[in-house]
XYZ file of C-alpha atoms in Angstrom:
726
model
C 30.951 -12.833 -11.810
C 29.430 -9.380 -12.307
C 31.732 -6.534 -13.354
C 32.335 -3.686 -10.913
C 31.530 -0.119 -11.929
C 35.212 0.569 -12.698
C 35.291 -2.370 -15.120
C 32.221 -1.640 -17.265
C 32.877 0.156 -20.529
C 31.587 1.219 -23.933
C 30.965 -2.341 -25.108
C 28.759 -3.025 -22.065
C 26.794 0.180 -22.627
C 26.171 -0.733 -26.263
C 24.907 -4.170 -25.185
C 22.589 -2.343 -22.789
C 20.990 -0.439 -25.676
C 23.059 2.696 -26.393
C 24.622 3.608 -29.721
C 28.429 3.737 -29.850
C 28.393 7.546 -29.721
C 25.937 7.560 -26.808
C 27.998 4.899 -25.022
C 31.207 6.936 -25.308
C 29.535 10.044 -23.939
C 27.878 8.030 -21.173
C 31.236 6.545 -20.170
C 32.718 10.044 -19.882
C 29.860 11.331 -17.694
C 29.878 8.157 -15.605
C 33.603 8.362 -14.920
C 33.275 11.988 -13.820
C 30.514 11.082 -11.381
C 32.392 8.079 -9.998
C 35.542 10.187 -9.622
C 33.530 12.915 -7.874
C 32.100 10.526 -5.271
C 33.217 10.872 -1.656
C 35.454 7.809 -1.557
C 34.971 4.346 -3.034
C 32.062 3.246 -0.806
C 29.414 1.972 -3.268
C 26.743 3.978 -1.435
C 28.667 7.201 -2.067
C 29.296 6.232 -5.691
C 25.582 5.583 -6.270
C 24.663 8.793 -4.413
C 26.973 10.744 -6.734
C 25.504 9.121 -9.877
C 21.948 9.927 -8.788
C 22.776 13.472 -7.659
C 24.324 14.234 -11.067
C 21.475 12.511 -12.914
C 23.850 10.335 -14.910
C 21.022 7.867 -15.545
C 17.984 9.315 -17.327
C 14.382 7.997 -17.173
C 14.474 7.417 -20.951
C 17.653 5.336 -20.860
C 17.093 1.606 -21.528
C 16.278 -0.313 -18.363
C 19.185 -2.627 -19.158
C 21.530 0.350 -18.677
C 20.020 1.190 -15.295
C 20.440 -2.464 -14.301
C 24.037 -2.556 -15.505
C 25.057 0.539 -13.557
C 23.179 -0.216 -10.315
C 24.291 -3.845 -10.083
C 27.863 -2.910 -11.075
C 28.080 -0.249 -8.371
C 27.031 -2.840 -5.798
C 28.798 -5.815 -7.463
C 30.940 -6.587 -4.427
C 28.459 -5.509 -1.794
C 27.964 -7.966 1.068
C 24.398 -7.514 2.341
C 24.918 -9.929 5.232
C 27.677 -7.708 6.613
C 26.597 -4.258 5.420
C 22.817 -4.476 5.198
C 20.818 -3.876 1.994
C 22.324 -1.627 -0.719
C 20.903 1.894 -0.572
C 19.575 3.841 -3.549
C 18.088 7.047 -2.060
C 19.558 9.434 0.507
C 17.800 12.394 2.174
C 19.568 15.738 2.207
C 19.468 17.884 5.333
C 17.875 20.768 3.450
C 15.185 18.528 1.932
C 14.495 16.901 5.286
C 13.579 20.211 6.904
C 10.877 20.786 4.294
C 9.147 17.458 4.885
C 6.140 17.328 7.201
C 7.970 15.316 9.842
C 11.173 17.317 9.492
C 9.315 20.599 9.947
C 7.569 19.196 13.014
C 10.868 17.932 14.465
C 12.591 21.267 13.926
C 9.731 22.979 15.783
C 9.285 20.535 18.677
C 12.456 18.388 18.676
C 14.395 20.381 21.255
C 11.379 20.524 23.571
C 10.570 16.801 23.333
C 14.054 15.312 23.008
C 15.850 18.113 24.840
C 19.624 18.310 24.264
C 19.740 15.028 22.348
C 17.956 16.634 19.372
C 20.298 17.405 16.453
C 18.395 17.534 13.170
C 15.570 15.616 11.426
C 17.869 13.004 9.861
C 20.209 12.359 12.800
C 17.419 12.344 15.386
C 14.664 10.548 13.493
C 15.050 7.118 15.137
C 15.128 8.764 18.561
C 11.994 10.732 17.697
C 10.165 7.623 16.448
C 11.016 5.815 19.690
C 9.794 8.824 21.657
C 6.486 8.770 19.743
C 5.993 5.080 20.577
C 6.687 5.668 24.264
C 4.690 8.928 24.483
C 1.966 8.634 21.800
C -0.249 11.197 23.502
C 2.439 13.879 22.988
C 2.810 13.002 19.308
C -0.935 12.928 18.591
C -1.556 16.228 20.369
C 0.840 17.836 17.870
C -0.117 15.966 14.681
C -3.859 16.536 15.143
C -3.190 20.246 14.551
C -1.480 19.408 11.246
C -4.504 17.587 9.837
C -7.887 18.887 8.749
C -9.633 17.464 11.828
C -12.248 19.667 13.522
C -14.071 18.371 16.588
C -17.690 19.359 17.186
C -16.936 18.558 20.827
C -13.240 18.485 21.735
C -11.696 15.457 23.464
C -11.208 15.648 27.225
C -7.657 14.456 26.669
C -5.689 12.394 24.148
C -5.515 8.961 25.769
C -7.212 7.162 28.657
C -5.648 3.873 29.788
C -7.669 3.443 32.990
C -9.935 0.730 31.521
C -7.634 -2.312 31.579
C -10.097 -4.397 29.547
C -9.381 -2.115 26.563
C -5.848 -3.147 25.678
C -5.577 -0.472 23.017
C -6.678 2.317 25.345
C -9.433 4.897 24.786
C -8.391 7.613 22.331
C -9.760 11.179 22.311
C -12.441 10.348 24.928
C -15.531 12.521 24.884
C -14.879 13.883 21.395
C -17.647 14.236 18.808
C -17.171 14.969 15.101
C -18.054 14.007 11.558
C -14.921 12.947 9.713
C -16.557 13.411 6.294
C -17.281 17.054 7.172
C -13.593 17.415 8.085
C -12.749 16.329 4.530
C -15.082 18.893 2.973
C -14.638 22.144 4.915
C -12.162 24.891 3.995
C -9.406 25.451 6.532
C -6.429 27.738 7.101
C -4.049 24.922 8.157
C -3.601 22.753 6.251
C -4.607 25.330 3.650
C -7.871 24.294 1.981
C -10.000 26.907 0.240
C -13.334 26.599 -1.518
C -11.653 27.045 -4.902
C -8.846 24.555 -4.119
C -8.842 21.608 -6.528
C -10.074 18.610 -4.537
C -10.207 15.965 -7.284
C -8.798 15.562 -10.798
C -9.824 12.699 -13.058
C -9.948 11.344 -16.579
C -11.982 8.585 -18.233
C -10.272 5.721 -20.027
C -10.234 6.268 -23.776
C -10.074 10.063 -23.417
C -6.280 10.211 -23.310
C -6.024 13.447 -25.296
C -8.817 15.295 -23.517
C -8.268 17.860 -20.784
C -8.015 16.748 -17.185
C -11.327 17.141 -15.308
C -11.275 19.195 -12.097
C -13.609 19.548 -9.122
C -13.090 22.215 -6.472
C -13.619 21.680 -2.761
C -16.832 23.712 -2.861
C -18.188 21.719 -5.812
C -17.317 18.460 -4.055
C -19.014 19.583 -0.841
C -22.196 20.555 -2.680
C -22.325 17.249 -4.570
C -21.790 15.282 -1.353
C -24.545 17.242 0.406
C -26.952 16.629 -2.481
C -26.355 12.872 -2.201
C -26.676 13.066 1.613
C -30.138 14.624 1.233
C -31.129 11.874 -1.201
C -29.876 9.227 1.239
C -32.142 10.643 3.955
C -35.104 10.320 1.604
C -34.397 6.664 0.774
C -32.778 5.085 3.867
C -33.176 5.151 7.656
C -30.554 6.703 9.927
C -27.811 4.293 10.913
C -28.346 1.950 7.944
C -25.333 0.193 6.494
C -25.068 0.974 2.767
C -22.660 -0.841 0.458
C -20.565 0.495 -2.412
C -19.544 -1.985 -5.124
C -18.107 -0.093 -8.073
C -14.778 1.223 -9.399
C -13.236 4.144 -7.493
C -14.656 6.928 -9.629
C -15.488 10.486 -8.631
C -19.102 9.454 -7.985
C -17.955 6.560 -5.770
C -15.959 9.050 -3.673
C -18.952 11.413 -3.445
C -21.231 8.551 -2.355
C -18.689 7.345 0.228
C -18.395 10.772 1.857
C -22.152 11.374 1.703
C -22.968 8.126 3.511
C -20.694 9.114 6.407
C -21.743 12.787 6.412
C -25.373 11.697 6.791
C -24.693 9.315 9.685
C -24.909 6.037 7.778
C -22.239 3.302 7.551
C -20.299 2.468 4.390
C -19.895 -1.220 3.519
C -16.856 -1.534 1.261
C -17.052 -4.253 -1.417
C -14.500 -4.642 -4.223
C -15.956 -4.635 -7.736
C -14.021 -7.802 -8.664
C -16.026 -10.099 -6.369
C -18.326 -12.862 -7.549
C -21.976 -12.784 -6.479
C -21.396 -15.296 -3.658
C -18.681 -13.079 -2.105
C -20.869 -9.990 -2.451
C -23.753 -11.831 -0.752
C -21.524 -12.845 2.179
C -20.486 -9.236 2.773
C -24.042 -7.916 2.481
C -25.240 -10.528 4.982
C -22.480 -9.976 7.544
C -22.810 -6.175 7.401
C -26.644 -6.248 7.319
C -26.537 -3.742 4.467
C -29.868 -2.175 3.547
C -28.779 -1.116 0.081
C -25.913 -0.996 -2.399
C -24.557 1.520 -4.902
C -23.187 -0.044 -8.063
C -22.800 0.510 -11.807
C -24.616 -1.078 -14.697
C -21.288 -2.062 -16.265
C -17.547 -1.738 -15.758
C -15.658 -0.248 -18.707
C -12.173 -1.680 -19.374
C -10.213 -1.356 -22.586
C -13.294 -0.250 -24.497
C -15.256 -3.340 -23.396
C -18.245 -3.411 -21.046
C -18.386 -6.028 -18.290
C -21.624 -6.597 -16.321
C -21.623 -5.423 -12.706
C -25.262 -4.703 -11.786
C -26.321 -8.224 -12.813
C -23.599 -9.717 -10.590
C -24.652 -7.519 -7.668
C -28.343 -8.389 -8.104
C -27.456 -12.093 -8.054
C -26.306 -11.446 -4.456
C -29.905 -10.381 -3.662
C -29.451 -6.974 -1.991
C -32.526 -5.263 -0.486
C -32.121 -2.285 -2.801
C -29.600 -1.355 -5.485
C -28.921 2.102 -6.896
C -27.333 1.760 -10.324
C -25.102 4.407 -11.899
C -24.572 4.466 -15.675
C -21.066 3.731 -16.925
C -21.752 5.955 -19.958
C -24.155 8.871 -20.316
C -27.035 9.713 -17.984
C -29.207 6.594 -18.245
C -28.453 3.050 -17.131
C -28.209 0.517 -19.934
C -30.077 -2.327 -18.238
C -33.511 -3.207 -16.865
C -33.626 -2.689 -13.088
C -35.513 -4.722 -10.508
C -38.721 -3.154 -9.228
C -37.210 -2.156 -5.859
C -34.051 -0.684 -7.407
C -33.349 2.879 -8.548
C -31.283 4.533 -11.227
C -28.774 7.193 -10.162
C -30.918 9.867 -11.805
C -34.021 8.695 -9.941
C -32.101 8.517 -6.664
C -30.805 12.089 -6.965
C -34.290 13.376 -7.824
C -35.475 12.137 -4.404
C -33.573 15.100 -2.904
C -35.645 17.592 -4.892
C -38.159 17.922 -2.061
C -35.432 19.561 -0.015
C -35.540 23.378 -0.389
C -31.734 23.623 -0.258
C -30.579 20.281 -1.624
C -26.905 21.380 -1.818
C -26.814 22.117 1.911
C -26.734 19.579 4.704
C -26.243 19.583 8.473
C -23.783 16.753 9.233
C -24.614 14.042 11.741
C -22.087 14.411 14.540
C -21.155 11.234 16.397
C -18.699 10.107 19.088
C -15.226 9.392 17.746
C -15.646 5.656 18.418
C -18.752 5.415 16.171
C -18.493 2.988 13.236
C -18.401 4.702 9.836
C -17.106 1.986 7.496
C -17.147 -1.822 7.413
C -14.241 -3.290 5.458
C -13.222 -6.900 4.938
C -9.884 -8.641 5.110
C -8.691 -10.103 1.823
C -9.213 -13.665 2.981
C -5.639 -14.962 2.632
C -6.188 -17.124 5.718
C -9.799 -18.233 5.185
C -13.165 -16.461 5.454
C -12.760 -12.674 5.330
C -13.131 -10.865 8.638
C -15.602 -7.969 8.863
C -13.569 -5.053 10.227
C -15.401 -1.967 11.538
C -13.615 1.348 11.132
C -14.427 4.126 13.588
C -13.722 7.832 13.121
C -10.290 7.181 14.632
C -9.291 5.103 11.597
C -9.240 7.970 9.046
C -7.171 10.087 11.434
C -4.648 7.269 11.791
C -4.237 6.539 8.091
C -4.070 10.219 7.112
C -1.452 10.891 9.802
C 0.712 8.002 8.594
C 0.563 9.253 4.999
C 1.308 12.787 6.201
C 4.384 11.579 8.113
C 5.808 8.787 5.968
C 4.697 9.537 2.400
C 4.938 13.264 3.123
C 1.545 14.190 1.656
C 1.380 17.998 1.600
C -0.916 20.790 0.468
C -0.526 21.074 -3.293
C 0.387 17.438 -3.859
C -1.542 15.439 -6.451
C -1.890 11.914 -5.094
C -2.838 8.943 -7.281
C -3.054 5.287 -6.267
C -4.931 2.794 -8.481
C -7.171 1.025 -5.968
C -10.786 0.481 -4.967
C -13.003 1.524 -2.064
C -13.493 -2.203 -1.409
C -9.866 -2.482 -0.308
C -8.229 -0.639 2.544
C -6.117 1.539 0.233
C -9.249 3.172 -1.192
C -10.356 4.864 2.047
C -6.699 5.444 3.029
C -6.094 7.346 -0.218
C -9.279 9.374 0.177
C -8.542 10.480 3.746
C -4.825 10.983 3.081
C -5.745 13.589 0.468
C -8.707 15.360 2.040
C -7.321 15.558 5.592
C -3.915 16.808 4.365
C -5.026 19.342 1.750
C -3.775 17.321 -1.238
C -5.626 16.703 -4.500
C -7.029 13.230 -5.179
C -6.258 11.930 -8.697
C -8.580 9.280 -10.155
C -8.296 7.378 -13.436
C -11.588 5.841 -14.516
C -10.168 2.731 -16.170
C -7.461 0.102 -16.061
C -4.089 1.137 -14.573
C -2.211 -1.411 -16.696
C -1.873 0.564 -19.926
C -0.422 3.694 -21.506
C -3.638 5.636 -20.850
C -3.150 5.484 -17.094
C 0.482 6.551 -17.419
C -0.478 9.491 -19.623
C -3.029 10.560 -17.019
C -0.271 10.494 -14.365
C 1.834 12.707 -16.644
C -0.925 15.118 -17.707
C -2.410 15.505 -14.216
C 1.027 16.361 -12.817
C 0.856 13.594 -10.211
C 3.448 14.177 -7.472
C 2.837 11.006 -5.418
C 2.069 7.723 -7.183
C 0.995 4.654 -5.211
C 1.474 1.203 -6.677
C 1.125 -2.530 -6.163
C 4.248 -4.567 -7.106
C 2.412 -6.732 -9.651
C 1.243 -3.587 -11.492
C 4.814 -2.246 -11.572
C 5.996 -5.579 -12.982
C 3.381 -5.312 -15.752
C 4.422 -1.714 -16.586
C 8.073 -2.726 -16.810
C 7.553 -5.921 -18.800
C 5.120 -4.441 -21.358
C 7.062 -1.148 -21.695
C 3.669 0.556 -21.916
C 4.923 3.721 -20.190
C 7.720 4.385 -22.693
C 7.877 8.020 -23.830
C 5.987 9.421 -20.846
C 7.339 12.019 -18.425
C 6.898 11.068 -14.760
C 9.583 13.393 -13.429
C 7.104 15.491 -11.408
C 6.644 12.498 -9.106
C 8.477 13.259 -5.843
C 7.814 9.857 -4.277
C 6.097 6.537 -4.844
C 4.162 4.299 -2.467
C 4.015 0.514 -2.601
C 1.918 -2.017 -0.718
C -0.057 -5.239 -1.035
C 2.746 -7.740 -1.608
C 6.522 -8.108 -1.494
C 8.360 -5.812 -3.908
C 10.857 -7.010 -6.490
C 14.186 -5.136 -6.452
C 14.513 -4.983 -10.234
C 10.933 -3.784 -10.709
C 11.510 -1.092 -8.078
C 14.728 -0.086 -9.837
C 12.684 0.515 -13.000
C 9.958 2.433 -11.135
C 12.285 4.730 -9.201
C 14.317 5.434 -12.345
C 11.227 7.002 -13.957
C 11.611 10.051 -11.693
C 15.416 10.238 -11.376
C 15.462 7.785 -8.468
C 13.039 9.398 -6.083
C 12.096 7.165 -3.132
C 9.564 4.343 -3.061
C 7.930 4.344 0.360
C 7.114 0.729 1.170
C 4.037 0.289 3.393
C 2.994 -2.841 5.282
C 0.033 -2.985 7.621
C -3.525 -4.176 7.637
C -7.164 -3.202 7.375
C -7.558 -3.840 11.106
C -4.773 -1.321 11.842
C -6.083 1.354 9.430
C -2.432 1.939 8.629
C 1.029 0.437 8.224
C 3.101 -0.731 11.157
C 6.359 -0.608 9.152
C 7.117 1.875 6.375
C 9.776 3.812 4.586
C 10.488 7.379 5.637
C 11.775 10.482 3.789
C 14.154 11.184 6.698
C 16.094 7.928 6.206
C 18.122 6.375 3.357
C 16.037 3.830 1.462
C 16.831 0.388 0.027
C 14.720 -1.281 -2.658
C 12.028 -3.609 -1.346
C 12.628 -2.782 2.323
C 11.017 -0.854 5.172
C 13.258 1.492 7.123
C 11.274 2.047 10.330
C 8.288 1.315 12.481
C 5.570 3.844 11.699
C 5.169 6.815 14.010
C 3.872 5.850 17.509
C 4.184 2.137 16.641
C 6.168 -0.244 18.824
C 6.840 -3.908 18.110
C 9.195 -6.779 18.814
C 10.274 -9.700 16.641
C 9.653 -13.030 18.349
C 11.665 -16.236 18.009
C 9.923 -19.605 17.632
C 9.496 -19.811 21.413
C 7.833 -16.379 21.623
C 10.931 -14.735 23.098
C 11.687 -11.244 21.705
C 14.974 -10.668 19.911
C 16.854 -7.550 20.881
C 18.106 -5.193 18.161
C 20.153 -7.766 16.255
C 19.506 -9.029 12.725
C 16.849 -11.735 12.994
C 13.744 -13.346 11.483
C 10.527 -14.015 13.384
C 6.861 -13.226 13.928
C 6.067 -9.606 14.694
C 4.336 -8.748 17.971
C 2.763 -5.283 18.037
C 2.502 -3.131 21.143
C -1.246 -2.991 21.893
C -1.464 0.797 22.380
C -2.142 1.516 18.694
C -4.370 4.470 17.827
C -6.844 3.538 15.072
C -6.555 -0.255 15.420
C -9.747 -2.291 15.769
C -11.257 -3.284 19.093
C -13.835 -5.694 17.680
C -14.806 -7.752 14.650
C -18.352 -8.308 13.380
C -18.018 -12.020 12.621
C -15.140 -13.280 14.776
C -13.768 -13.099 18.306
C -11.392 -10.123 18.309
C -9.349 -11.268 21.308
C -8.974 -14.761 19.912
C -7.834 -13.472 16.522
C -5.386 -10.800 17.698
C -4.343 -11.572 21.281
C -4.892 -15.211 22.278
C -1.586 -17.072 22.486
C 0.557 -13.953 22.149
C 3.171 -13.385 24.886
C 3.451 -10.576 27.409
C 6.239 -8.037 26.973
C 7.106 -5.451 29.622
C 3.622 -5.713 31.081
C 1.913 -5.462 27.670
C -0.074 -8.223 25.991
C 1.355 -8.145 22.450
C -1.030 -7.888 19.520
C -0.832 -10.445 16.717
C -0.433 -9.273 13.146
C 0.663 -12.533 11.529
C 3.655 -11.342 9.514
C 7.063 -12.968 9.619
C 9.595 -10.155 9.231
C 13.336 -10.009 8.892
C 15.462 -7.294 10.483
C 18.666 -6.804 8.515
C 22.031 -5.454 9.506
C 21.511 -1.684 9.558
C 17.962 -1.961 10.905
C 15.939 -2.385 7.703
C 12.999 -4.780 7.461
C 11.611 -7.146 4.848
C 8.395 -9.134 5.100
C 9.088 -12.840 4.740
C 5.466 -13.887 4.432
C 2.695 -14.800 6.829
C 3.230 -16.919 9.913
C 1.507 -19.790 8.099
C 3.915 -19.420 5.125
C 7.020 -20.366 7.081
C 8.706 -23.621 6.213
C 11.219 -25.947 7.794
C 13.761 -27.150 5.221
C 16.378 -29.523 6.567
C 15.718 -28.368 10.117
C 16.169 -24.699 9.200
C 13.264 -22.254 9.300
C 12.855 -19.998 6.292
C 10.032 -18.225 4.471
C 8.365 -18.503 1.109
C 9.154 -14.891 0.216
C 12.873 -15.269 0.913
C 13.110 -18.264 -1.438
C 10.941 -16.597 -4.079
C 13.161 -13.518 -4.119
C 16.221 -15.488 -5.221
C 14.290 -17.832 -7.557
C 12.677 -14.900 -9.410
C 16.176 -13.870 -10.548
C 17.398 -17.358 -11.505
C 16.620 -17.009 -15.236
C 15.409 -14.340 -17.674
C 12.405 -16.473 -18.693
C 10.853 -16.354 -15.197
C 7.983 -13.964 -14.527
C 7.364 -15.027 -10.925
C 7.687 -17.962 -8.551
C 5.843 -19.328 -5.535
C 7.552 -21.481 -2.922
C 5.797 -23.878 -0.557
C 6.851 -26.839 1.546
C 4.904 -30.033 2.159
C 5.774 -33.064 4.234
C 5.589 -36.437 2.406
C 2.385 -38.455 2.883
C 4.276 -41.079 4.886
C 5.985 -38.452 7.050
C 9.520 -37.131 7.108
C 11.174 -33.746 6.505
C 9.323 -31.053 4.546
C 10.087 -30.954 0.835
C 10.480 -27.750 -1.169
C 8.157 -27.189 -4.134
C 8.528 -24.245 -6.543
C 5.673 -23.154 -8.804
C 6.710 -21.015 -11.794
C 4.941 -18.647 -14.191
C 7.041 -17.993 -17.299
C 7.176 -14.757 -19.275
C 5.040 -14.717 -22.402
C 6.709 -16.637 -25.218
C 9.330 -18.221 -22.946
C 10.007 -21.942 -22.668
C 12.199 -24.024 -20.362
C 12.106 -27.543 -18.950
C 11.103 -27.968 -15.276
C 14.159 -30.164 -14.669
C 16.453 -27.389 -15.859
C 14.681 -24.925 -13.574
C 15.040 -27.365 -10.694
C 18.833 -27.340 -11.167
C 18.897 -23.535 -11.528
C 16.753 -23.006 -8.429
C 18.776 -25.394 -6.297
C 21.999 -23.685 -7.357
C 20.770 -20.146 -6.720
C 19.116 -21.037 -3.375
C 22.233 -22.843 -2.174
C 24.538 -19.983 -3.165
C 22.310 -17.165 -1.906
C 20.485 -18.644 1.083
C 21.687 -21.970 2.417
C 23.820 -24.758 0.879
C 21.661 -27.359 2.632
C 18.410 -26.367 0.884
C 17.262 -28.644 -1.937
C 14.452 -28.129 -4.452
C 12.412 -31.318 -4.711
C 9.890 -30.390 -7.358
C 9.218 -27.675 -9.955
C 5.881 -27.124 -11.666
C 5.214 -24.605 -14.443
C 1.704 -23.106 -14.344
C -0.015 -20.413 -16.446
C -0.899 -18.254 -13.411
C -1.090 -18.293 -9.627
C -4.286 -18.353 -7.539
C -4.776 -14.954 -5.927
C -7.262 -13.098 -3.786
C -9.271 -10.328 -5.396
C -6.663 -7.896 -4.014
C -3.952 -9.842 -5.860
C -2.371 -11.508 -2.830
C -0.834 -14.879 -3.591
C -2.780 -17.823 -2.141
C 0.028 -20.213 -1.257
C -2.355 -22.331 0.784
C -4.228 -23.199 -2.434
C -0.965 -24.316 -4.072
C -0.091 -26.241 -0.917
C -3.456 -28.025 -1.025
C -2.902 -28.896 -4.703
C 0.436 -30.515 -3.964
C -0.925 -32.386 -0.960
C -3.724 -33.750 -3.149
C -1.263 -34.801 -5.874
C 1.008 -36.533 -3.348
C -1.947 -38.258 -1.732
C -3.261 -39.466 -5.096
C 0.189 -40.687 -6.101
C 0.632 -42.637 -2.858
C -2.599 -44.569 -3.504
C -1.530 -45.748 -6.954
């Protein structure tokens, strides 16, 4: 039984890593904060502790754990909803992007029901979903979006064959130009810092800076070189780490009227070849090598194995590539020199195109089979930038860092979220897993740090960020996989418990459909709202929507979703996203594939994909729900993966748990089986039984680090089949 906050004392604080003197002083400060809370409600106690900064970023993590879990020791999540760790203040809320917008337009749009940004947020979100054209007409003015030809109106729903509607009909623009031009609102000037960066291994060097004017001139130089080498409308791939040159190339391709093909630098040659073939790419930008931890790993040779028409190779070090190129390929230096014929190589007239023109081909991560080729139009950047503006509160002056790659959806999202909001993009040219990345975050003064849960787990477990100051970070972002509460506790504590904005969406949506929000209290590992203008229902196993009660089911998105795809390059769009989905209030719901849980209090957690649900003893549950409780069953556990498989000869599904242990840890599978059964039965359902536990060195994952449970499921099915034949 865990102690409550009133029961913990000096001895507990010493066990958590403080000296006796520190523990005595901490107990005094803690008691004052607890006494000063507004009542005994654990939420008010925790709010008081955070407001008074009782817990410091440099305190041992064990102390943070002790205090947080003691405050909420007797908390009943089934009755009260998830425990909260961050609370918006009314004053703060009015200085957020959304809060400022609500204060200006709330009374007009919501009339007398409008109170303030916190009280009225849910009402405002619902309004935006029911009247998206009103919301977008306002938010467009907040972003750096300039139309060459203005839209006739915001939304046209007259064409019933287009379930998502026609957005900004008649408009013409170049979204890359929007990223590069100075503007009065949001404030972007030629001498504004557009990008900051540092190379791995240069931890003590100054931060590099590039102004908006310098960025624009570099992009225009590359655009002129592109015109000299490629034909208008060509698809051109990028397969390299997200460096400053990768960003310049990305923007230049779109500025010049070409199409970017996004390929992650972690792919094998076969995967690269598939993406080049599907996109019909006429060329690819890459690097000779990738530099990680002082070691060089071949990239150009892997790309060439995929047989692209033409490759342009950038050097990882210096000005010259360190490998022999094919005859049809070019070095970066040679490519740039092809723009020399242009009398003003740093100037370029953008190619203006209709808003529905394709600018970027991205690929799904392949968690459910062959990756889908997803075309982004010029609507997609507007959508993702607007979501970041509203939910992550990206503002002019922010320095936004998110370790990612242009081959994954977060790469373009990060780029547009900065350049269309007036924020500075922060890039680290190296691995995000070590002290060097953390020091860059500190030295660059990063104010918004995006993460992936597995990276946070690595930071916490290796203690590689110890001694760094991350207190300038006003908020974090998290996406890609389910978050771990304890890892999030560590992350948030690094900036005095500022919020972690959870984001869950998809490449085909160009955004997140559920997110956190700075106008709502936040709970670790949860989403607090549908994103702005998004509507959805949670469906039961018969496809019937639940009302507003706590529930678990497949999400069905309202089809009117600005920025979402209307087609796929290598699959039937309607079959993938609409076939088999029910009607709701005259709308054909759009499939996303997530199973989500709505808690008491209206928070959401993702329980896995629709194909990750399992039926244990006649009760439907999800892999993620079981993994959450199993991850905390013993200190030796790094992570778990839960799957269910029916026996070869039929019968009820059996529960299998795969386990990766922490480095240096050891435990018998049979002991884990007992521990897992006990913790699942006490936390989830007393009828659930663990049938099998297997310890493995690592889990199979996609290149974007998503867990491939179907691979584990296939392994078990093969083992059971083999066993049955013996």
